[in-house]
PDB file of C-alpha atoms in Angstrom:
ATOM      1  CA  MET T 252      20.915  25.420 -70.174  1.00 29.00           C
ATOM      2  CA  THR T 253      19.062  27.474 -67.594  1.00 31.00           C
ATOM      3  CA  ASP T 254      15.878  26.152 -66.078  1.00 37.00           C
ATOM      4  CA  ILE T 255      13.835  28.638 -68.124  1.00 37.00           C
ATOM      5  CA  LEU T 256      14.703  26.665 -71.273  1.00 45.00           C
ATOM      6  CA  ASP T 257      12.504  23.832 -70.034  1.00 48.00           C
ATOM      7  CA  THR T 258       9.350  24.299 -72.097  1.00 51.00           C
ATOM      8  CA  GLU T 259       7.298  22.392 -69.544  1.00 60.00           C
ATOM      9  CA  THR T 260       7.533  22.172 -65.774  1.00 64.00           C
ATOM     10  CA  ARG T 261       8.618  19.269 -63.593  1.00 66.00           C
ATOM     11  CA  THR T 262       5.490  18.463 -61.601  1.00 72.00           C
ATOM     12  CA  GLY T 263       6.509  15.163 -60.022  1.00 76.00           C
ATOM     13  CA  HIS T 264       3.935  13.406 -62.177  1.00 89.00           C
ATOM     14  CA  ILE T 265       4.974  11.073 -64.991  1.00 96.00           C
ATOM     15  CA  LYS T 266       4.120  12.503 -68.404  1.00 96.00           C
ATOM     16  CA  LEU T 267       2.783  10.336 -71.221  1.00 98.00           C
ATOM     17  CA  HIS T 268       3.639  11.429 -74.759  1.00 98.00           C
ATOM     18  CA  GLY T 269       1.988  10.835 -78.106  1.00 98.00           C
ATOM     19  CA  PRO T 270       3.297  10.670 -81.697  1.00 98.00           C
ATOM     20  CA  GLU T 271       4.446  14.309 -81.688  1.00 98.00           C
ATOM     21  CA  GLY T 272       6.592  13.660 -78.623  1.00 98.00           C
ATOM     22  CA  PHE T 273       8.139  10.552 -80.153  1.00 98.00           C
ATOM     23  CA  GLU T 274       9.026  12.484 -83.308  1.00 98.00           C
ATOM     24  CA  GLY T 275      10.533  15.316 -81.262  1.00 98.00           C
ATOM     25  CA  MET T 276      12.638  12.881 -79.238  1.00 98.00           C
ATOM     26  CA  ARG T 277      13.849  11.102 -82.379  1.00 98.00           C
ATOM     27  CA  LYS T 278      15.244  14.375 -83.735  1.00 98.00           C
ATOM     28  CA  ALA T 279      16.844  15.394 -80.452  1.00 98.00           C
ATOM     29  CA  GLY T 280      18.246  11.936 -79.761  1.00 98.00           C
ATOM     30  CA  ARG T 281      19.710  11.605 -83.240  1.00 98.00           C
ATOM     31  CA  LEU T 282      21.514  14.939 -82.988  1.00 98.00           C
ATOM     32  CA  ALA T 283      22.942  14.038 -79.579  1.00 98.00           C
ATOM     33  CA  ALA T 284      24.228  10.749 -80.997  1.00 98.00           C
ATOM     34  CA  GLU T 285      25.658  12.523 -84.049  1.00 98.00           C
ATOM     35  CA  CYS T 286      27.502  14.911 -81.740  1.00 98.00           C
ATOM     36  CA  LEU T 287      29.249  12.007 -80.020  1.00 98.00           C
ATOM     37  CA  ASP T 288      29.948  10.382 -83.398  1.00 98.00           C
ATOM     38  CA  MET T 289      31.643  13.621 -84.449  1.00 98.00           C
ATOM     39  CA  LEU T 290      33.869  13.563 -81.365  1.00 98.00           C
ATOM     40  CA  THR T 291      35.121   9.995 -81.865  1.00 97.00           C
ATOM     41  CA  PRO T 292      38.194  10.772 -84.024  1.00 97.00           C
ATOM     42  CA  HIS T 293      39.201  13.504 -81.566  1.00 98.00           C
ATOM     43  CA  VAL T 294      39.254  11.258 -78.466  1.00 98.00           C
ATOM     44  CA  VAL T 295      42.965  10.473 -78.670  1.00 98.00           C
ATOM     45  CA  PRO T 296      46.032  10.761 -76.447  1.00 98.00           C
ATOM     46  CA  GLY T 297      46.923  14.427 -75.996  1.00 98.00           C
ATOM     47  CA  ALA T 298      43.377  15.761 -76.491  1.00 98.00           C
ATOM     48  CA  ALA T 299      42.372  18.403 -73.958  1.00 98.00           C
ATOM     49  CA  THR T 300      38.898  17.824 -72.527  1.00 98.00           C
ATOM     50  CA  GLY T 301      38.133  21.536 -72.916  1.00 98.00           C
ATOM     51  CA  ASP T 302      38.847  21.317 -76.647  1.00 98.00           C
ATOM     52  CA  LEU T 303      36.467  18.360 -76.979  1.00 98.00           C
ATOM     53  CA  ASP T 304      33.819  20.403 -75.191  1.00 98.00           C
ATOM     54  CA  ASP T 305      34.352  23.312 -77.591  1.00 98.00           C
ATOM     55  CA  LEU T 306      33.886  20.978 -80.559  1.00 98.00           C
ATOM     56  CA  ALA T 307      30.619  19.680 -79.102  1.00 98.00           C
ATOM     57  CA  ARG T 308      29.264  23.161 -78.446  1.00 98.00           C
ATOM     58  CA  GLU T 309      30.093  24.363 -81.951  1.00 98.00           C
ATOM     59  CA  PHE T 310      28.510  21.261 -83.501  1.00 98.00           C
ATOM     60  CA  ILE T 311      25.273  21.674 -81.546  1.00 98.00           C
ATOM     61  CA  LEU T 312      24.931  25.387 -82.297  1.00 98.00           C
ATOM     62  CA  ASP T 313      25.835  24.877 -85.971  1.00 98.00           C
ATOM     63  CA  HIS T 314      22.908  22.444 -86.206  1.00 98.00           C
ATOM     64  CA  GLY T 315      20.424  24.971 -84.830  1.00 98.00           C
ATOM     65  CA  ALA T 316      20.096  23.278 -81.440  1.00 98.00           C
ATOM     66  CA  LEU T 317      20.965  24.303 -77.889  1.00 98.00           C
ATOM     67  CA  PRO T 318      23.418  22.682 -75.448  1.00 98.00           C
ATOM     68  CA  ALA T 319      21.207  21.723 -72.506  1.00 98.00           C
ATOM     69  CA  CYS T 320      23.977  21.643 -69.881  1.00 98.00           C
ATOM     70  CA  LEU T 321      25.431  25.062 -70.673  1.00 97.00           C
ATOM     71  CA  GLY T 322      24.277  27.309 -67.818  1.00 96.00           C
ATOM     72  CA  TYR T 323      22.178  24.553 -66.209  1.00 96.00           C
ATOM     73  CA  ARG T 324      22.249  25.228 -62.447  1.00 95.00           C
ATOM     74  CA  GLY T 325      25.408  27.231 -63.003  1.00 96.00           C
ATOM     75  CA  TYR T 326      27.263  24.601 -65.040  1.00 97.00           C
ATOM     76  CA  THR T 327      29.585  26.337 -67.498  1.00 97.00           C
ATOM     77  CA  LYS T 328      30.274  23.646 -70.109  1.00 98.00           C
ATOM     78  CA  THR T 329      28.404  21.841 -72.891  1.00 98.00           C
ATOM     79  CA  THR T 330      29.400  18.290 -71.973  1.00 98.00           C
ATOM     80  CA  CYS T 331      30.480  16.270 -68.976  1.00 98.00           C
ATOM     81  CA  ILE T 332      33.770  14.437 -69.595  1.00 98.00           C
ATOM     82  CA  SER T 333      34.698  11.819 -66.998  1.00 98.00           C
ATOM     83  CA  PRO T 334      37.949   9.841 -67.307  1.00 98.00           C
ATOM     84  CA  ASN T 335      39.022   6.824 -65.260  1.00 98.00           C
ATOM     85  CA  HIS T 336      37.841   7.055 -61.632  1.00 98.00           C
ATOM     86  CA  ILE T 337      35.529  10.025 -62.299  1.00 98.00           C
ATOM     87  CA  VAL T 338      32.046   8.532 -62.106  1.00 98.00           C
ATOM     88  CA  CYS T 339      30.125  11.387 -63.742  1.00 98.00           C
ATOM     89  CA  HIS T 340      29.857  15.174 -64.196  1.00 98.00           C
ATOM     90  CA  GLY T 341      33.541  15.698 -64.884  1.00 98.00           C
ATOM     91  CA  ILE T 342      34.087  19.321 -65.927  1.00 98.00           C
ATOM     92  CA  PRO T 343      35.996  19.762 -69.214  1.00 98.00           C
ATOM     93  CA  GLY T 344      39.052  21.987 -69.034  1.00 98.00           C
ATOM     94  CA  GLU T 345      42.832  21.771 -69.274  1.00 97.00           C
ATOM     95  CA  ARG T 346      43.024  18.064 -68.441  1.00 97.00           C
ATOM     96  CA  VAL T 347      44.660  16.107 -71.258  1.00 98.00           C
ATOM     97  CA  LEU T 348      43.648  12.531 -72.090  1.00 98.00           C
ATOM     98  CA  ARG T 349      46.473  10.022 -71.803  1.00 98.00           C
ATOM     99  CA  GLU T 350      47.196   6.679 -73.439  1.00 98.00           C
ATOM    100  CA  GLY T 351      45.351   3.981 -71.499  1.00 98.00           C
ATOM    101  CA  ASP T 352      42.572   6.206 -70.144  1.00 98.00           C
ATOM    102  CA  ILE T 353      38.930   5.251 -70.427  1.00 98.00           C
ATOM    103  CA  VAL T 354      36.578   8.222 -70.689  1.00 98.00           C
ATOM    104  CA  ASN T 355      32.851   8.919 -70.714  1.00 98.00           C
ATOM    105  CA  ILE T 356      31.418  11.879 -72.617  1.00 98.00           C
ATOM    106  CA  ASP T 357      27.839  12.876 -71.791  1.00 98.00           C
ATOM    107  CA  VAL T 358      25.890  15.336 -73.926  1.00 98.00           C
ATOM    108  CA  THR T 359      22.332  16.661 -73.961  1.00 98.00           C
ATOM    109  CA  VAL T 360      20.916  18.751 -76.797  1.00 98.00           C
ATOM    110  CA  ILE T 361      17.641  20.634 -77.122  1.00 98.00           C
ATOM    111  CA  VAL T 362      15.895  20.425 -80.492  1.00 98.00           C
ATOM    112  CA  ASP T 363      12.525  22.177 -80.811  1.00 98.00           C
ATOM    113  CA  GLY T 364      12.147  21.962 -77.037  1.00 98.00           C
ATOM    114  CA  TYR T 365      12.940  18.230 -76.739  1.00 98.00           C
ATOM    115  CA  HIS T 366      15.988  16.898 -74.897  1.00 98.00           C
ATOM    116  CA  GLY T 367      18.247  14.227 -76.357  1.00 98.00           C
ATOM    117  CA  ASP T 368      20.517  12.854 -73.612  1.00 98.00           C
ATOM    118  CA  THR T 369      23.217  10.227 -74.181  1.00 98.00           C
ATOM    119  CA  SER T 370      26.709   9.191 -73.168  1.00 98.00           C
ATOM    120  CA  ARG T 371      29.231   6.603 -74.225  1.00 98.00           C
ATOM    121  CA  MET T 372      32.699   5.284 -73.384  1.00 98.00           C
ATOM    122  CA  TRP T 373      35.975   5.509 -75.291  1.00 98.00           C
ATOM    123  CA  GLY T 374      39.345   3.910 -74.792  1.00 98.00           C
ATOM    124  CA  VAL T 375      42.189   6.392 -75.316  1.00 98.00           C
ATOM    125  CA  GLY T 376      44.733   4.398 -77.278  1.00 96.00           C
ATOM    126  CA  ALA T 377      45.262   0.885 -75.919  1.00 96.00           C
ATOM    127  CA  VAL T 378      43.759   0.247 -72.470  1.00 98.00           C
ATOM    128  CA  ALA T 379      44.349  -2.380 -69.814  1.00 98.00           C
ATOM    129  CA  PRO T 380      42.253  -5.561 -70.133  1.00 97.00           C
ATOM    130  CA  ARG T 381      40.506  -4.896 -66.810  1.00 97.00           C
ATOM    131  CA  ALA T 382      39.460  -1.440 -68.039  1.00 98.00           C
ATOM    132  CA  LYS T 383      38.100  -2.876 -71.300  1.00 98.00           C
ATOM    133  CA  ARG T 384      36.225  -5.537 -69.353  1.00 98.00           C
ATOM    134  CA  LEU T 385      34.618  -2.850 -67.152  1.00 98.00           C
ATOM    135  CA  VAL T 386      33.425  -0.970 -70.215  1.00 98.00           C
ATOM    136  CA  ASP T 387      32.050  -4.166 -71.764  1.00 98.00           C
ATOM    137  CA  VAL T 388      30.190  -5.010 -68.558  1.00 98.00           C
ATOM    138  CA  THR T 389      28.670  -1.515 -68.475  1.00 98.00           C
ATOM    139  CA  TYR T 390      27.347  -1.734 -72.035  1.00 98.00           C
ATOM    140  CA  GLU T 391      25.898  -5.173 -71.396  1.00 98.00           C
ATOM    141  CA  ALA T 392      24.251  -3.852 -68.235  1.00 98.00           C
ATOM    142  CA  LEU T 393      22.530  -1.143 -70.283  1.00 98.00           C
ATOM    143  CA  GLU T 394      21.327  -3.739 -72.791  1.00 98.00           C
ATOM    144  CA  ARG T 395      19.896  -5.871 -69.999  1.00 98.00           C
ATOM    145  CA  GLY T 396      18.123  -2.866 -68.548  1.00 98.00           C
ATOM    146  CA  LEU T 397      16.660  -1.962 -71.937  1.00 98.00           C
ATOM    147  CA  ALA T 398      15.388  -5.513 -72.419  1.00 98.00           C
ATOM    148  CA  GLU T 399      13.080  -5.043 -69.410  1.00 98.00           C
ATOM    149  CA  VAL T 400      11.315  -1.993 -70.876  1.00 98.00           C
ATOM    150  CA  LYS T 401       7.752  -2.750 -71.965  1.00 98.00           C
ATOM    151  CA  PRO T 402       4.220  -1.826 -70.905  1.00 98.00           C
ATOM    152  CA  GLY T 403       3.270  -3.502 -67.652  1.00 98.00           C
ATOM    153  CA  ALA T 404       6.850  -3.850 -66.398  1.00 98.00           C
ATOM    154  CA  ARG T 405       8.113  -1.729 -63.511  1.00 98.00           C
ATOM    155  CA  THR T 406      11.114   0.507 -63.071  1.00 98.00           C
ATOM    156  CA  GLY T 407      12.485  -1.911 -60.477  1.00 98.00           C
ATOM    157  CA  ASP T 408      12.715  -4.584 -63.178  1.00 98.00           C
ATOM    158  CA  ILE T 409      15.248  -2.386 -64.994  1.00 98.00           C
ATOM    159  CA  GLY T 410      17.324  -1.812 -61.877  1.00 98.00           C
ATOM    160  CA  HIS T 411      17.232  -5.472 -60.872  1.00 98.00           C
ATOM    161  CA  ALA T 412      18.401  -6.635 -64.306  1.00 98.00           C
ATOM    162  CA  ILE T 413      21.313  -4.192 -64.255  1.00 98.00           C
ATOM    163  CA  GLN T 414      22.376  -4.845 -60.659  1.00 98.00           C
ATOM    164  CA  SER T 415      22.162  -8.630 -60.818  1.00 98.00           C
ATOM    165  CA  TYR T 416      24.287  -8.773 -63.957  1.00 98.00           C
ATOM    166  CA  VAL T 417      26.890  -6.240 -62.795  1.00 98.00           C
ATOM    167  CA  GLU T 418      27.362  -7.929 -59.438  1.00 98.00           C
ATOM    168  CA  SER T 419      27.628 -11.342 -61.108  1.00 98.00           C
ATOM    169  CA  MET T 420      30.603  -9.876 -62.988  1.00 98.00           C
ATOM    170  CA  ARG T 421      32.213  -8.800 -59.685  1.00 98.00           C
ATOM    171  CA  CYS T 422      31.641  -5.102 -60.281  1.00 98.00           C
ATOM    172  CA  SER T 423      29.314  -2.671 -58.476  1.00 98.00           C
ATOM    173  CA  VAL T 424      26.498  -0.306 -59.442  1.00 98.00           C
ATOM    174  CA  VAL T 425      26.645   3.314 -58.283  1.00 98.00           C
ATOM    175  CA  ARG T 426      23.678   4.154 -56.029  1.00 98.00           C
ATOM    176  CA  ASP T 427      24.023   7.945 -55.848  1.00 98.00           C
ATOM    177  CA  PHE T 428      22.855   8.779 -59.392  1.00 98.00           C
ATOM    178  CA  CYS T 429      20.024   7.461 -61.536  1.00 98.00           C
ATOM    179  CA  GLY T 430      18.271   7.754 -64.854  1.00 98.00           C
ATOM    180  CA  HIS T 431      15.392  10.201 -65.198  1.00 98.00           C
ATOM    181  CA  GLY T 432      12.355  11.145 -67.159  1.00 98.00           C
ATOM    182  CA  LEU T 433      12.843  13.684 -69.926  1.00 98.00           C
ATOM    183  CA  GLY T 434      11.116  15.228 -72.905  1.00 98.00           C
ATOM    184  CA  LYS T 435      10.498  18.966 -72.849  1.00 97.00           C
ATOM    185  CA  VAL T 436      11.935  18.890 -69.320  1.00 96.00           C
ATOM    186  CA  PHE T 437      15.607  17.961 -68.824  1.00 97.00           C
ATOM    187  CA  HIS T 438      15.175  16.015 -65.573  1.00 96.00           C
ATOM    188  CA  ASP T 439      11.639  14.786 -64.929  1.00 96.00           C
ATOM    189  CA  ALA T 440       9.786  11.909 -63.284  1.00 97.00           C
ATOM    190  CA  PRO T 441      10.287   8.991 -63.028  1.00 97.00           C
ATOM    191  CA  ASN T 442      13.668   8.273 -61.496  1.00 97.00           C
ATOM    192  CA  ILE T 443      15.236   5.140 -62.982  1.00 98.00           C
ATOM    193  CA  LEU T 444      17.389   3.394 -60.381  1.00 98.00           C
ATOM    194  CA  HIS T 445      20.055   1.023 -61.664  1.00 98.00           C
ATOM    195  CA  PHE T 446      19.592  -1.330 -58.719  1.00 98.00           C
ATOM    196  CA  GLY T 447      16.551  -2.672 -56.937  1.00 97.00           C
ATOM    197  CA  GLN T 448      13.936  -5.363 -56.660  1.00 97.00           C
ATOM    198  CA  LYS T 449      12.023  -6.950 -59.512  1.00 97.00           C
ATOM    199  CA  GLY T 450       8.372  -5.949 -59.461  1.00 97.00           C
ATOM    200  CA  SER T 451       8.982  -2.719 -57.533  1.00 98.00           C
ATOM    201  CA  GLY T 452       8.743   0.907 -58.602  1.00 97.00           C
ATOM    202  CA  GLU T 453       6.622   2.749 -61.142  1.00 98.00           C
ATOM    203  CA  LEU T 454       4.509   0.939 -63.712  1.00 98.00           C
ATOM    204  CA  LEU T 455       5.771   1.427 -67.270  1.00 98.00           C
ATOM    205  CA  ARG T 456       3.159   2.729 -69.704  1.00 98.00           C
ATOM    206  CA  PRO T 457       3.273   3.612 -73.406  1.00 98.00           C
ATOM    207  CA  GLY T 458       4.398   7.207 -73.914  1.00 98.00           C
ATOM    208  CA  MET T 459       6.840   7.366 -70.995  1.00 98.00           C
ATOM    209  CA  PHE T 460      10.273   8.820 -71.852  1.00 98.00           C
ATOM    210  CA  PHE T 461      13.351   8.356 -69.672  1.00 98.00           C
ATOM    211  CA  THR T 462      17.073   7.670 -69.642  1.00 98.00           C
ATOM    212  CA  ILE T 463      18.837   4.499 -68.582  1.00 98.00           C
ATOM    213  CA  GLU T 464      22.443   5.330 -67.693  1.00 98.00           C
ATOM    214  CA  PRO T 465      24.157   2.781 -65.433  1.00 98.00           C
ATOM    215  CA  MET T 466      27.410   3.793 -63.757  1.00 98.00           C
ATOM    216  CA  VAL T 467      29.532   0.763 -62.933  1.00 98.00           C
ATOM    217  CA  ASN T 468      32.622   0.685 -60.728  1.00 98.00           C
ATOM    218  CA  LEU T 469      35.420  -1.840 -60.890  1.00 98.00           C
ATOM    219  CA  GLY T 470      35.660  -1.586 -57.098  1.00 98.00           C
ATOM    220  CA  LYS T 471      33.018  -0.717 -54.511  1.00 98.00           C
ATOM    221  CA  HIS T 472      29.990   1.450 -55.237  1.00 98.00           C
ATOM    222  CA  PRO T 473      30.427   4.475 -52.882  1.00 98.00           C
ATOM    223  CA  VAL T 474      31.318   7.797 -54.500  1.00 98.00           C
ATOM    224  CA  LYS T 475      32.219  11.243 -53.229  1.00 98.00           C
ATOM    225  CA  LEU T 476      31.670  14.740 -54.612  1.00 98.00           C
ATOM    226  CA  LEU T 477      34.671  16.985 -55.159  1.00 98.00           C
ATOM    227  CA  ALA T 478      34.884  20.586 -53.999  1.00 98.00           C
ATOM    228  CA  ASP T 479      33.724  21.934 -57.391  1.00 97.00           C
ATOM    229  CA  GLY T 480      30.228  20.692 -56.519  1.00 97.00           C
ATOM    230  CA  TRP T 481      29.896  18.645 -59.705  1.00 98.00           C
ATOM    231  CA  THR T 482      32.601  16.023 -60.144  1.00 98.00           C
ATOM    232  CA  ALA T 483      31.777  12.644 -58.573  1.00 98.00           C
ATOM    233  CA  VAL T 484      34.610  10.135 -58.104  1.00 98.00           C
ATOM    234  CA  THR T 485      34.899   6.623 -56.720  1.00 98.00           C
ATOM    235  CA  ARG T 486      35.833   6.638 -53.034  1.00 98.00           C
ATOM    236  CA  ASP T 487      38.266   3.763 -53.501  1.00 98.00           C
ATOM    237  CA  LYS T 488      39.761   5.351 -56.666  1.00 98.00           C
ATOM    238  CA  SER T 489      38.732   2.355 -58.745  1.00 98.00           C
ATOM    239  CA  LEU T 490      37.830   2.793 -62.413  1.00 98.00           C
ATOM    240  CA  SER T 491      34.260   3.711 -63.342  1.00 98.00           C
ATOM    241  CA  ALA T 492      32.299   3.510 -66.602  1.00 98.00           C
ATOM    242  CA  GLN T 493      28.896   4.724 -67.793  1.00 98.00           C
ATOM    243  CA  CYS T 494      26.749   4.558 -70.905  1.00 98.00           C
ATOM    244  CA  GLU T 495      23.348   6.134 -71.520  1.00 98.00           C
ATOM    245  CA  HIS T 496      20.398   6.061 -73.864  1.00 98.00           C
ATOM    246  CA  SER T 497      17.178   8.063 -74.000  1.00 98.00           C
ATOM    247  CA  VAL T 498      14.221   5.731 -74.587  1.00 98.00           C
ATOM    248  CA  GLY T 499      10.471   5.751 -74.989  1.00 98.00           C
ATOM    249  CA  VAL T 500       8.002   3.053 -73.957  1.00 98.00           C
ATOM    250  CA  THR T 501       5.962   1.880 -76.948  1.00 98.00           C
ATOM    251  CA  GLU T 502       2.843  -0.272 -77.140  1.00 98.00           C
ATOM    252  CA  THR T 503       4.976  -3.406 -77.524  1.00 97.00           C
ATOM    253  CA  GLY T 504       8.348  -2.556 -75.955  1.00 98.00           C
ATOM    254  CA  TYR T 505      10.687   0.388 -76.306  1.00 98.00           C
ATOM    255  CA  GLU T 506      12.328   2.731 -78.797  1.00 98.00           C
ATOM    256  CA  VAL T 507      15.882   4.014 -78.343  1.00 98.00           C
ATOM    257  CA  PHE T 508      16.119   7.649 -79.439  1.00 99.00           C
ATOM    258  CA  THR T 509      19.907   8.007 -79.165  1.00 98.00           C
ATOM    259  CA  LEU T 510      21.262   5.216 -81.358  1.00 98.00           C
ATOM    260  CA  SER T 511      24.321   6.226 -83.369  1.00 98.00           C
ATOM    261  CA  PRO T 512      23.295   6.616 -87.030  1.00 97.00           C
ATOM    262  CA  ILE T 513      26.653   5.093 -88.049  1.00 97.00           C
ATOM    263  CA  GLY T 514      26.572   2.271 -85.504  1.00 96.00           C
ATOM    264  CA  GLU T 515      29.204   3.774 -83.188  1.00 96.00           C
ATOM    265  CA  PHE T 516      27.346   3.900 -79.861  1.00 96.00           C
ATOM    266  CA  LYS T 517      29.965   1.463 -78.563  1.00 95.00           C
ATOM    267  CA  PRO T 518      33.312   2.629 -79.967  1.00 93.00           C
ATOM    268  CA  ALA T 519      35.855  -0.163 -80.421  1.00 90.00           C
ATOM    269  CA  ILE T 520      38.365  -0.312 -77.577  1.00 93.00           C
ATOM    270  CA  GLN T 521      41.855  -1.701 -78.107  1.00 91.00           C
ATOM    271  CA  SER T 522      43.410  -3.774 -75.335  1.00 89.00           C
ATOM    272  CA  ALA T 523      46.999  -3.096 -74.305  1.00 83.00           C
TER     273      ALA T 523
END
């Protein structure tokens, strides 16, 4: 996506959305989740990441939507595919998935101007117990972050819940990337940090839309950016995992827009 496909402008101010916005995000989030559901049987040993990206692009276009990442700030692919020690923004290409890999696939679609943004983890064949544990910790961290979302809470409550749990499990939370507001803008206010202090940050109000997308490392939290300008990897080459939902704040709590319609947001991972 190029910036001109944003149908509104990032102003730095948090936008509050009404029923029309919620309905738009439900459609976009569902399609994004369906795209990842479609990819599940293809995430197998021997699959080329570029082929998975092609499948995602064709699926999105065939459903009358647009791939938000394609052309965004010069990015040339539909998805980000990040195996093993790649933290995020891995560029699909000739790399082939191998038995024992863990891999994140991140996709954003545009439906009627609204952005549905989600990612999830797969195990490629049977994976080592420590890799499965990392993935399990990451999903639980997302759930704990979601549980903090309600009117009157603050963004720091989300980050604190994620960080305190992850560190109690002897893993670390990446500091360099965060969740973000979205809607008719791909990346908007507020930023959603996955670490922080309870009671800090922006006040949550009904109508706010944003992503929660913790990145969790098996080792230490520092990352580095590769020469391609996109791919972020762990500095200590430890494994990394991520999962992401797009959510809206309701009058009583939250609504997840990117739930898998077939219940596959957390694909089963087989231990070696």
